[in-house]
Coordinates of C-alpha atoms in Angstrom, one line a residue:
M168 CA 110.7 90.7 73.1
P169 CA 109.8 89.5 76.6
T170 CA 110.5 85.8 77.2
H171 CA 107.5 83.7 78.3
R172 CA 107.5 80.7 80.5
T173 CA 109.0 77.6 78.9
A174 CA 107.3 74.3 79.0
G175 CA 108.0 72.2 82.1
A176 CA 109.1 75.1 84.4
C177 CA 106.6 74.4 87.1
T178 CA 108.8 75.1 90.2
L179 CA 110.9 78.1 91.0
A180 CA 114.1 76.1 90.8
E181 CA 113.3 74.9 87.3
A182 CA 112.4 78.4 86.2
I183 CA 115.6 79.9 87.7
L184 CA 117.9 77.3 86.1
D185 CA 116.1 77.7 82.8
G186 CA 116.4 81.5 82.9
A187 CA 120.1 81.3 83.6
R188 CA 120.6 79.1 80.6
R189 CA 118.7 81.4 78.3
H190 CA 120.1 84.7 79.6
E191 CA 123.5 83.7 80.7
T192 CA 125.2 87.0 79.8
T193 CA 122.6 89.4 81.2
P194 CA 124.3 91.9 83.5
V195 CA 123.3 92.3 87.1
T196 CA 124.8 95.4 88.7
V197 CA 124.7 95.8 92.5
A198 CA 125.2 99.6 93.0
S199 CA 126.2 99.3 96.7
L200 CA 128.6 101.8 98.3
V201 CA 129.5 99.0 100.8
R202 CA 129.7 95.9 98.6
P203 CA 129.4 96.9 94.9
S204 CA 129.6 94.1 92.3
V205 CA 128.8 93.4 88.6
A206 CA 128.1 89.8 87.5
S207 CA 126.3 88.0 84.7
L208 CA 123.2 86.1 85.4
G209 CA 125.1 82.9 84.5
E210 CA 127.7 83.7 87.2
L211 CA 125.0 84.5 89.8
A212 CA 123.2 81.2 89.1
G213 CA 126.5 79.3 89.3
D214 CA 127.3 80.8 92.7
A215 CA 123.7 80.1 93.8
R216 CA 124.1 76.4 92.8
R217 CA 127.3 76.1 94.9
V218 CA 125.7 77.7 97.9
A219 CA 122.6 75.5 97.5
G220 CA 125.0 72.5 97.5
A221 CA 126.5 73.8 100.7
L222 CA 123.1 74.2 102.3
Q223 CA 122.2 70.6 101.3
S224 CA 125.5 69.5 102.9
L225 CA 124.3 71.1 106.1
G226 CA 121.1 69.0 105.9
V227 CA 118.8 71.8 104.5
G228 CA 116.2 70.5 102.1
P229 CA 112.5 70.7 101.1
G230 CA 110.2 71.9 103.8
D231 CA 113.0 73.5 105.8
V232 CA 112.7 77.3 106.3
V233 CA 115.8 79.4 105.7
A234 CA 115.7 83.1 106.7
V235 CA 117.7 85.7 104.8
Q236 CA 118.0 89.2 106.3
L237 CA 120.5 90.7 103.9
P238 CA 120.5 94.1 102.1
N239 CA 120.3 94.1 98.3
W240 CA 123.9 92.8 98.0
Y241 CA 125.2 90.2 95.5
E242 CA 125.4 87.7 98.4
G243 CA 121.8 88.4 99.2
A244 CA 120.7 87.6 95.6
V245 CA 122.8 84.4 95.7
A246 CA 121.5 83.3 99.1
Q247 CA 117.9 83.8 98.2
A248 CA 118.3 81.9 94.9
A249 CA 120.3 79.2 96.6
V250 CA 117.5 78.6 99.2
V251 CA 115.0 78.2 96.3
L252 CA 117.4 75.9 94.4
C253 CA 117.9 73.5 97.3
G254 CA 114.1 73.2 97.7
A255 CA 113.9 74.9 101.1
V256 CA 111.3 77.6 102.0
L257 CA 112.7 81.1 101.5
L258 CA 112.0 83.5 104.4
P259 CA 113.2 87.0 103.4
V260 CA 113.3 89.3 106.4
V261 CA 113.2 93.1 106.3
Q262 CA 116.5 94.5 107.3
I263 CA 115.0 97.2 109.6
Y264 CA 113.4 94.6 111.8
G265 CA 114.8 94.6 115.3
P266 CA 115.3 91.7 117.8
R267 CA 111.7 91.7 118.9
E268 CA 110.3 91.2 115.3
L269 CA 113.2 88.9 114.3
G270 CA 112.8 86.7 117.3
F271 CA 109.1 86.3 116.7
I272 CA 109.5 85.5 113.0
L273 CA 112.3 82.9 113.6
R274 CA 110.4 81.2 116.3
Q275 CA 107.0 81.0 114.6
S276 CA 108.6 80.0 111.2
R277 CA 110.9 77.4 112.9
A278 CA 113.7 78.6 110.6
V279 CA 116.7 76.2 110.6
A280 CA 119.2 78.7 109.2
L281 CA 119.6 82.4 109.0
V282 CA 121.9 84.5 106.7
I283 CA 122.7 88.1 108.0
P284 CA 125.2 90.8 107.5
G285 CA 127.9 91.5 110.2
E286 CA 127.0 95.1 110.4
W287 CA 124.6 97.2 108.4
R288 CA 123.8 100.8 108.8
G289 CA 125.2 100.9 112.3
R290 CA 123.4 97.8 113.5
D291 CA 125.2 94.7 114.9
H292 CA 123.2 91.9 113.4
P293 CA 124.8 88.9 115.2
G294 CA 124.2 90.8 118.4
M295 CA 120.6 91.3 117.4
V296 CA 120.2 87.5 116.9
R297 CA 121.5 86.9 120.4
A298 CA 119.1 89.5 121.7
S299 CA 116.1 87.8 120.0
G300 CA 115.7 85.2 122.8
A301 CA 115.6 81.4 122.6
L302 CA 115.6 80.0 119.0
P303 CA 115.5 76.2 119.5
D304 CA 115.1 75.4 115.8
L305 CA 117.9 77.6 114.5
K306 CA 120.9 75.3 113.6
A307 CA 123.1 77.6 111.6
V308 CA 123.7 81.4 111.4
V309 CA 125.7 82.6 108.4
V310 CA 127.4 86.1 108.6
V311 CA 128.3 87.9 105.4
D312 CA 131.5 89.3 106.8
E313 CA 135.2 88.4 107.2
H314 CA 134.6 87.3 110.8
A315 CA 131.7 85.7 112.7
P316 CA 131.1 85.3 116.4
E317 CA 131.6 81.9 117.9
G318 CA 128.9 79.4 116.9
M319 CA 128.2 81.2 113.6
L320 CA 129.7 80.7 110.1
T321 CA 131.1 83.3 107.8
W322 CA 129.9 83.4 104.2
A323 CA 133.3 82.0 103.0
E324 CA 133.0 79.1 105.5
L325 CA 129.5 78.3 104.2
T326 CA 130.6 78.2 100.6
A327 CA 133.6 75.9 101.5
W328 CA 131.3 73.5 103.4
A329 CA 129.9 71.7 100.3
A330 CA 130.6 68.0 100.5
G331 CA 129.1 67.1 97.2
P332 CA 127.5 68.5 94.1
Y333 CA 124.2 70.3 94.0
T334 CA 121.2 68.0 93.6
R335 CA 118.0 69.5 92.2
P336 CA 115.1 68.6 94.6
R337 CA 111.9 66.9 93.5
Q338 CA 109.0 69.3 94.2
D339 CA 105.4 70.0 93.1
P340 CA 104.0 73.4 92.1
G341 CA 101.7 73.4 95.1
D342 CA 104.6 73.0 97.6
L343 CA 105.5 75.9 99.9
A344 CA 108.2 78.1 98.4
M345 CA 108.2 81.3 100.3
L346 CA 107.2 82.6 103.7
V347 CA 107.2 86.4 104.1
Y348 CA 106.1 88.4 107.1
T349 CA 103.9 91.5 106.8
S350 CA 102.7 93.9 109.4
G351 CA 98.9 94.3 109.7
T352 CA 96.4 95.0 112.3
T353 CA 97.9 92.5 114.8
A354 CA 100.8 93.6 116.9
D355 CA 103.0 90.7 115.6
P356 CA 103.8 90.4 111.9
K357 CA 101.7 87.8 109.9
G358 CA 103.5 85.0 108.0
V359 CA 102.2 84.9 104.4
R360 CA 102.7 81.5 102.7
H361 CA 103.3 81.3 98.9
T362 CA 103.7 78.3 96.8
H363 CA 105.8 77.8 93.6
A364 CA 102.6 78.1 91.6
S365 CA 101.5 81.4 93.2
L366 CA 104.9 83.0 92.8
L367 CA 105.3 81.8 89.2
A368 CA 101.8 83.2 88.4
E369 CA 103.1 86.6 89.6
I370 CA 106.4 86.3 87.7
H371 CA 104.5 85.5 84.5
S372 CA 101.7 88.0 85.0
P373 CA 100.9 90.5 82.3
V374 CA 102.6 93.3 84.4
S375 CA 105.8 91.3 84.8
I376 CA 105.9 90.2 81.1
R377 CA 105.3 93.8 80.0
S378 CA 108.3 95.1 82.0
A379 CA 110.7 92.3 81.0
G380 CA 113.1 91.7 78.2
P381 CA 116.5 92.8 76.9
D382 CA 115.3 96.2 75.7
T383 CA 114.4 97.2 79.2
T384 CA 116.8 98.1 82.0
H385 CA 115.4 98.1 85.6
L386 CA 116.4 100.0 88.6
A387 CA 115.5 97.8 91.6
L388 CA 114.6 99.9 94.7
F389 CA 112.6 97.7 97.0
P390 CA 114.6 96.0 99.8
S391 CA 115.0 92.2 99.6
G392 CA 112.9 91.5 102.7
H393 CA 109.8 92.7 101.0
V394 CA 107.7 90.5 98.7
A395 CA 108.2 93.3 96.1
G396 CA 112.0 93.0 96.5
L397 CA 112.0 89.2 96.2
L398 CA 109.7 89.2 93.2
G399 CA 112.0 91.8 91.5
L400 CA 114.9 89.4 92.0
L401 CA 112.9 86.4 90.6
R402 CA 112.0 88.5 87.5
I403 CA 115.7 89.1 87.0
L404 CA 116.5 85.4 87.3
V405 CA 113.6 84.1 85.2
H406 CA 113.2 86.8 82.5
G407 CA 116.9 88.0 82.3
T408 CA 116.2 91.7 82.3
P409 CA 119.3 93.8 82.8
T410 CA 119.0 95.3 86.3
V411 CA 120.7 97.8 88.6
I412 CA 120.1 97.0 92.2
M413 CA 120.3 99.5 95.1
D414 CA 121.0 98.4 98.7
A415 CA 119.8 101.6 100.3
W416 CA 117.7 104.5 99.0
D417 CA 119.6 107.7 98.2
T418 CA 117.9 110.2 95.9
A419 CA 121.0 111.6 94.3
R420 CA 122.6 108.1 93.8
A421 CA 119.4 106.7 92.3
A422 CA 119.1 109.5 89.8
A423 CA 122.7 109.2 88.8
L424 CA 122.4 105.5 88.3
I425 CA 119.4 106.0 86.0
D426 CA 121.5 108.4 83.8
E427 CA 124.6 106.2 83.9
H428 CA 123.0 102.9 83.1
R429 CA 120.2 104.3 80.8
V430 CA 117.5 102.8 83.0
T431 CA 114.1 102.6 81.3
W432 CA 111.8 101.3 83.9
S433 CA 111.4 101.2 87.7
V434 CA 108.8 100.6 90.4
G435 CA 108.8 102.1 93.8
A436 CA 106.9 104.0 96.5
P437 CA 105.8 107.6 96.2
V438 CA 109.0 108.7 98.2
H439 CA 111.1 107.2 95.4
L440 CA 109.3 108.8 92.5
A441 CA 109.1 112.2 94.3
G442 CA 112.9 112.1 95.0
L443 CA 113.8 111.4 91.4
L444 CA 111.6 114.2 90.2
D445 CA 113.3 116.5 92.8
A446 CA 116.7 115.6 91.4
R447 CA 115.5 116.3 87.8
D448 CA 114.0 119.6 88.8
G449 CA 117.1 120.5 90.7
G450 CA 119.2 120.0 87.6
T451 CA 121.3 117.2 89.1
A452 CA 119.9 114.5 86.8
R453 CA 118.3 114.3 83.4
L454 CA 116.3 111.0 83.6
S455 CA 115.9 111.1 79.9
S456 CA 116.0 107.3 79.5
L457 CA 113.4 106.6 82.1
R458 CA 110.2 105.8 80.2
E459 CA 107.8 104.6 82.9
F460 CA 107.5 104.3 86.6
M461 CA 105.0 102.0 88.4
V462 CA 104.2 103.5 91.8
G463 CA 102.5 101.8 94.7
A464 CA 103.1 100.3 98.2
A465 CA 101.5 103.4 99.8
G466 CA 98.9 106.0 99.1
V467 CA 99.8 107.8 95.8
P468 CA 98.9 111.4 95.6
P469 CA 97.4 112.1 92.1
A470 CA 99.6 115.3 92.0
L471 CA 102.7 113.1 91.9
V472 CA 101.6 111.3 88.7
Y473 CA 100.6 114.6 87.1
R474 CA 104.0 116.0 88.0
A475 CA 105.8 113.0 86.5
D476 CA 103.8 113.4 83.3
A477 CA 104.7 117.0 83.0
A478 CA 108.4 115.8 83.2
G479 CA 107.8 113.4 80.3
L480 CA 107.6 110.3 82.5
A481 CA 104.7 107.9 82.3
A482 CA 103.9 107.1 85.9
Y483 CA 101.0 104.9 86.8
R484 CA 99.6 103.4 90.0
C485 CA 99.3 99.7 91.1
Y486 CA 97.7 97.9 93.9
G487 CA 98.6 94.7 95.7
S488 CA 99.8 93.1 98.9
S489 CA 102.0 90.4 100.3
E490 CA 99.0 88.1 100.1
H491 CA 98.1 89.0 96.5
P492 CA 101.2 90.7 95.0
T493 CA 99.5 92.4 92.0
I494 CA 95.8 92.9 91.9
S495 CA 95.6 95.8 89.6
S496 CA 97.9 98.1 87.6
G497 CA 97.8 101.0 85.3
E498 CA 99.7 101.1 82.0
P499 CA 101.7 103.8 80.3
G500 CA 99.1 104.2 77.5
D501 CA 96.2 104.8 80.0
P502 CA 94.6 108.2 80.0
L503 CA 96.5 110.5 82.3
V504 CA 93.5 111.0 84.6
K505 CA 93.1 107.3 85.0
R506 CA 96.9 106.9 85.8
A507 CA 96.7 109.7 88.4
T508 CA 93.4 108.9 90.1
T509 CA 92.9 105.1 89.9
D510 CA 95.0 102.0 90.7
G511 CA 94.5 100.6 87.2
R512 CA 92.5 97.7 85.9
V513 CA 92.5 94.3 87.5
I514 CA 95.2 92.2 85.9
G515 CA 94.6 89.1 83.8
G516 CA 94.3 86.0 86.0
S517 CA 92.9 87.9 88.9
E518 CA 89.4 88.7 90.0
V519 CA 87.9 91.4 92.2
R520 CA 84.6 91.9 94.0
L521 CA 83.4 94.7 96.2
V522 CA 81.4 93.5 99.2
D523 CA 79.7 94.9 102.3
D524 CA 80.4 93.8 105.9
A525 CA 78.3 90.7 105.4
G526 CA 80.2 89.7 102.3
R527 CA 77.4 90.6 99.9
D528 CA 78.2 92.4 96.6
V529 CA 77.6 96.1 96.8
P530 CA 75.5 97.8 94.1
E531 CA 77.3 98.9 90.9
G532 CA 79.3 102.1 91.4
A533 CA 79.2 101.8 95.2
E534 CA 82.2 101.5 97.5
G535 CA 82.9 98.2 99.3
E536 CA 85.6 96.1 100.7
I537 CA 87.9 94.7 98.0
V538 CA 88.0 90.9 97.9
S539 CA 90.3 89.2 95.4
R540 CA 91.4 85.8 94.1
G541 CA 93.6 84.5 91.4
G542 CA 96.6 82.4 90.5
E543 CA 99.1 84.5 92.6
L544 CA 96.9 84.5 95.7
F545 CA 98.8 83.2 98.8
A546 CA 98.0 79.8 100.3
G547 CA 97.2 81.1 103.8
Y548 CA 98.9 82.4 106.9
A549 CA 101.5 80.7 109.0
D550 CA 99.1 81.1 111.9
R551 CA 96.3 79.1 110.5
A552 CA 93.9 80.7 113.0
L553 CA 94.0 83.9 110.9
D554 CA 92.7 82.2 107.8
Q555 CA 89.1 81.9 108.8
A556 CA 88.6 85.7 109.0
A557 CA 90.8 86.3 105.9
F558 CA 88.6 84.5 103.3
L559 CA 85.1 84.4 102.1
P560 CA 83.6 81.3 100.6
G561 CA 85.2 80.5 97.3
R562 CA 88.6 81.6 98.6
W563 CA 88.0 85.2 98.1
F564 CA 90.6 87.1 100.1
R565 CA 89.4 90.0 102.3
T566 CA 92.0 92.7 101.6
G567 CA 90.6 95.0 104.3
D568 CA 90.8 97.8 101.8
I569 CA 87.8 99.8 100.6
G570 CA 87.5 100.6 96.9
R571 CA 85.3 101.3 93.9
L572 CA 85.2 100.3 90.3
D573 CA 84.3 102.9 87.6
G574 CA 82.5 102.2 84.4
D575 CA 85.7 101.6 82.5
G576 CA 86.8 98.9 84.9
Y577 CA 89.4 100.9 86.8
L578 CA 89.8 100.1 90.5
T579 CA 90.5 102.9 93.0
V580 CA 91.4 102.1 96.6
T581 CA 89.7 104.8 98.7
D582 CA 90.2 103.8 102.3
R583 CA 91.3 101.0 104.6
K584 CA 89.4 98.9 107.1
K585 CA 92.6 97.6 108.5
D586 CA 94.2 99.8 111.1
I587 CA 97.6 100.1 109.5
I588 CA 99.9 102.9 108.6
V589 CA 101.8 102.7 105.3
R590 CA 105.0 104.7 105.5
G591 CA 107.2 104.7 102.4
G592 CA 105.9 101.3 101.5
E593 CA 106.3 99.8 105.0
N594 CA 103.2 98.5 106.7
I595 CA 103.1 99.5 110.3
S596 CA 100.6 98.1 112.8
A597 CA 99.0 100.9 114.7
K598 CA 98.3 98.4 117.5
E599 CA 102.0 97.6 117.8
V600 CA 102.9 101.3 118.1
E601 CA 100.2 101.7 120.7
D602 CA 101.4 98.6 122.7
V603 CA 105.0 99.8 122.8
L604 CA 104.1 103.4 123.7
A605 CA 101.6 102.3 126.4
L606 CA 104.6 100.8 128.3
H607 CA 106.0 104.3 128.7
P608 CA 105.6 105.0 132.5
R609 CA 104.1 108.5 131.9
V610 CA 101.6 107.5 129.1
A611 CA 98.0 106.7 130.2
E612 CA 96.4 106.2 126.8
V613 CA 97.6 106.2 123.3
A614 CA 96.1 106.1 119.7
A615 CA 98.4 105.7 116.7
V616 CA 97.1 107.2 113.5
A617 CA 98.4 108.0 110.0
L618 CA 99.5 111.5 109.1
P619 CA 99.2 112.1 105.4
D620 CA 102.6 112.9 103.9
E621 CA 103.4 113.9 100.3
R622 CA 106.8 112.1 100.3
Y623 CA 106.2 109.0 102.4
G624 CA 102.5 108.6 101.8
E625 CA 101.9 108.5 105.6
R626 CA 103.9 109.0 108.8
V627 CA 103.2 107.7 112.3
C628 CA 101.5 110.1 114.7
A629 CA 100.9 109.2 118.3
V630 CA 98.0 110.9 120.2
V631 CA 98.6 110.4 123.9
V632 CA 97.0 111.2 127.2
M633 CA 99.6 111.7 129.9
R634 CA 99.3 110.3 133.5
D635 CA 101.0 113.4 135.0
G636 CA 99.3 116.0 132.8
G637 CA 102.7 116.9 131.4
G638 CA 104.1 116.9 127.8
L639 CA 105.9 114.3 125.7
D640 CA 108.2 115.0 122.8
V641 CA 109.4 113.0 119.8
A642 CA 112.9 112.7 121.2
E643 CA 111.7 111.0 124.4
V644 CA 109.5 108.7 122.4
G645 CA 112.4 107.8 120.2
V646 CA 114.5 106.8 123.1
H647 CA 111.7 104.6 124.4
F648 CA 111.2 102.8 121.1
A649 CA 114.9 102.2 120.7
A650 CA 115.0 100.7 124.1
A651 CA 112.1 98.4 123.2
G652 CA 114.1 97.0 120.2
V653 CA 111.5 98.1 117.7
A654 CA 112.3 98.9 114.1
R655 CA 113.0 102.6 113.7
H656 CA 110.5 103.3 111.0
K657 CA 107.7 102.5 113.5
T658 CA 108.7 105.2 115.9
P659 CA 106.2 108.1 115.9
E660 CA 107.4 111.2 114.1
R661 CA 104.8 113.4 115.6
V662 CA 103.4 113.3 119.2
V663 CA 100.2 115.1 120.1
V664 CA 99.2 115.4 123.8
V665 CA 95.4 115.6 124.5
E666 CA 93.3 115.6 127.7
E667 CA 91.2 112.7 126.4
L668 CA 90.7 110.5 123.3
P669 CA 87.4 110.7 121.5
R670 CA 85.4 107.5 122.0
T671 CA 82.2 105.9 121.0
A672 CA 79.5 105.0 123.5
A673 CA 81.1 101.5 123.6
G674 CA 84.4 103.0 124.4
K675 CA 86.2 102.5 121.0
V676 CA 88.6 105.3 120.1
Q677 CA 87.2 107.3 117.1
K678 CA 90.4 107.5 115.1
Y679 CA 88.7 109.1 112.1
L680 CA 88.0 112.1 114.4
L681 CA 91.7 112.2 115.3
R682 CA 92.7 112.1 111.6
D683 CA 90.3 114.9 110.8
R684 CA 91.6 117.1 113.6
L685 CA 95.2 116.4 112.6
A686 CA 94.4 117.2 109.0
G687 CA 92.9 120.5 110.1
G688 CA 96.0 121.4 112.1

């Protein structure tokens, strides 16, 4: 049976240490081709305590921000748990972020320490830190490698630094515990602030409890820099569910791990579920142990859920964000049509309203902007100036998504007010894409829009007006984005050259017309 919260565990450090005591022998398998490992939860927690002591010896404590930009390696799990245990604010950073995004995040968060790989997927991370510009608050950079550049520490040097035993910090549930950056309508990522209380509310939500326990084996797919990846790690630490962790998505590898470890449950984006079903249909995997798959983080085509059901897999949709991790979710026992065409019911502990542009409730059955609140809602943005527009009176969070509720209480997200593109679970600011491409010397105007895609949910399409009347191809755009130091997943995958962009009388680009034209070929 799932293990519920024990009395007195009101901070993440308490919950993690308590979970390690109760689930000491639970296996945690890191299925990495680069740094594979198998450890028990007790061993992981013990290593985290030692690293937490080392961080405390370096002067890191409550209120300090420590950034971790590691793949889903064992050291990444240990580092993130250690930051929590020493009372600091954990800042997980997406691995694909380049020097531009990394520098902005480190400067705005005022991070005092950073943990990075030496090299990952061909990228020199210490070099990327140096290319990020001035970082006056950063006191220590730890490199998970045998060697580190001058002025940085290796992982081994950090763990040997401890001058004394680990001391559990004194903290309150309302203290800041995590800062995670998410791309939105602004060019720069937005820092989302979560407290111990909000994260524990998510970890002990009905969705988390339902998917926890010794009879369930997880396959963890989301990268650690995402709120979903971090919450997946916290569920392992607190609930003790046997878990297999991947450090990079590979369809064949994921399908093989499911069969090898008899995985019963997973959560991912449409690209993950579609890939697994491709492997099964291609005869390279059976997936017979996989009972259910929760799919979200991007637009989910109903056909994908129907396809999973035909394969004997109960897939269902969910809806949430970095600011409010789980707002609604389906369940395996829901009617198939509800699992395929809705994003489930609002989970216990959360509330949803649908409002118009003035913040008034829309009539029953009508579409409106989804506003939410609940125990796992974030505390506000790192840039406090963003908070005023983000909330309605009563701390109702304006998600920027449009939705409707049916007569059975199922929520369906139908559109977005926010100008973002969601590719494979990654939020991409259309404005940032436009700002980068507008620096190209031959580009006069640009509009970035989402292209529907069955595998990734959406891809980035750039519609451009050229200064010289010539053409522009994807390869040239790729070179331009690489030179700008922008994460590769933000690079447009289709470029359309037009003579002019459609605009309103006030001069605003009518992106819906561009989307309609692209959808029509």
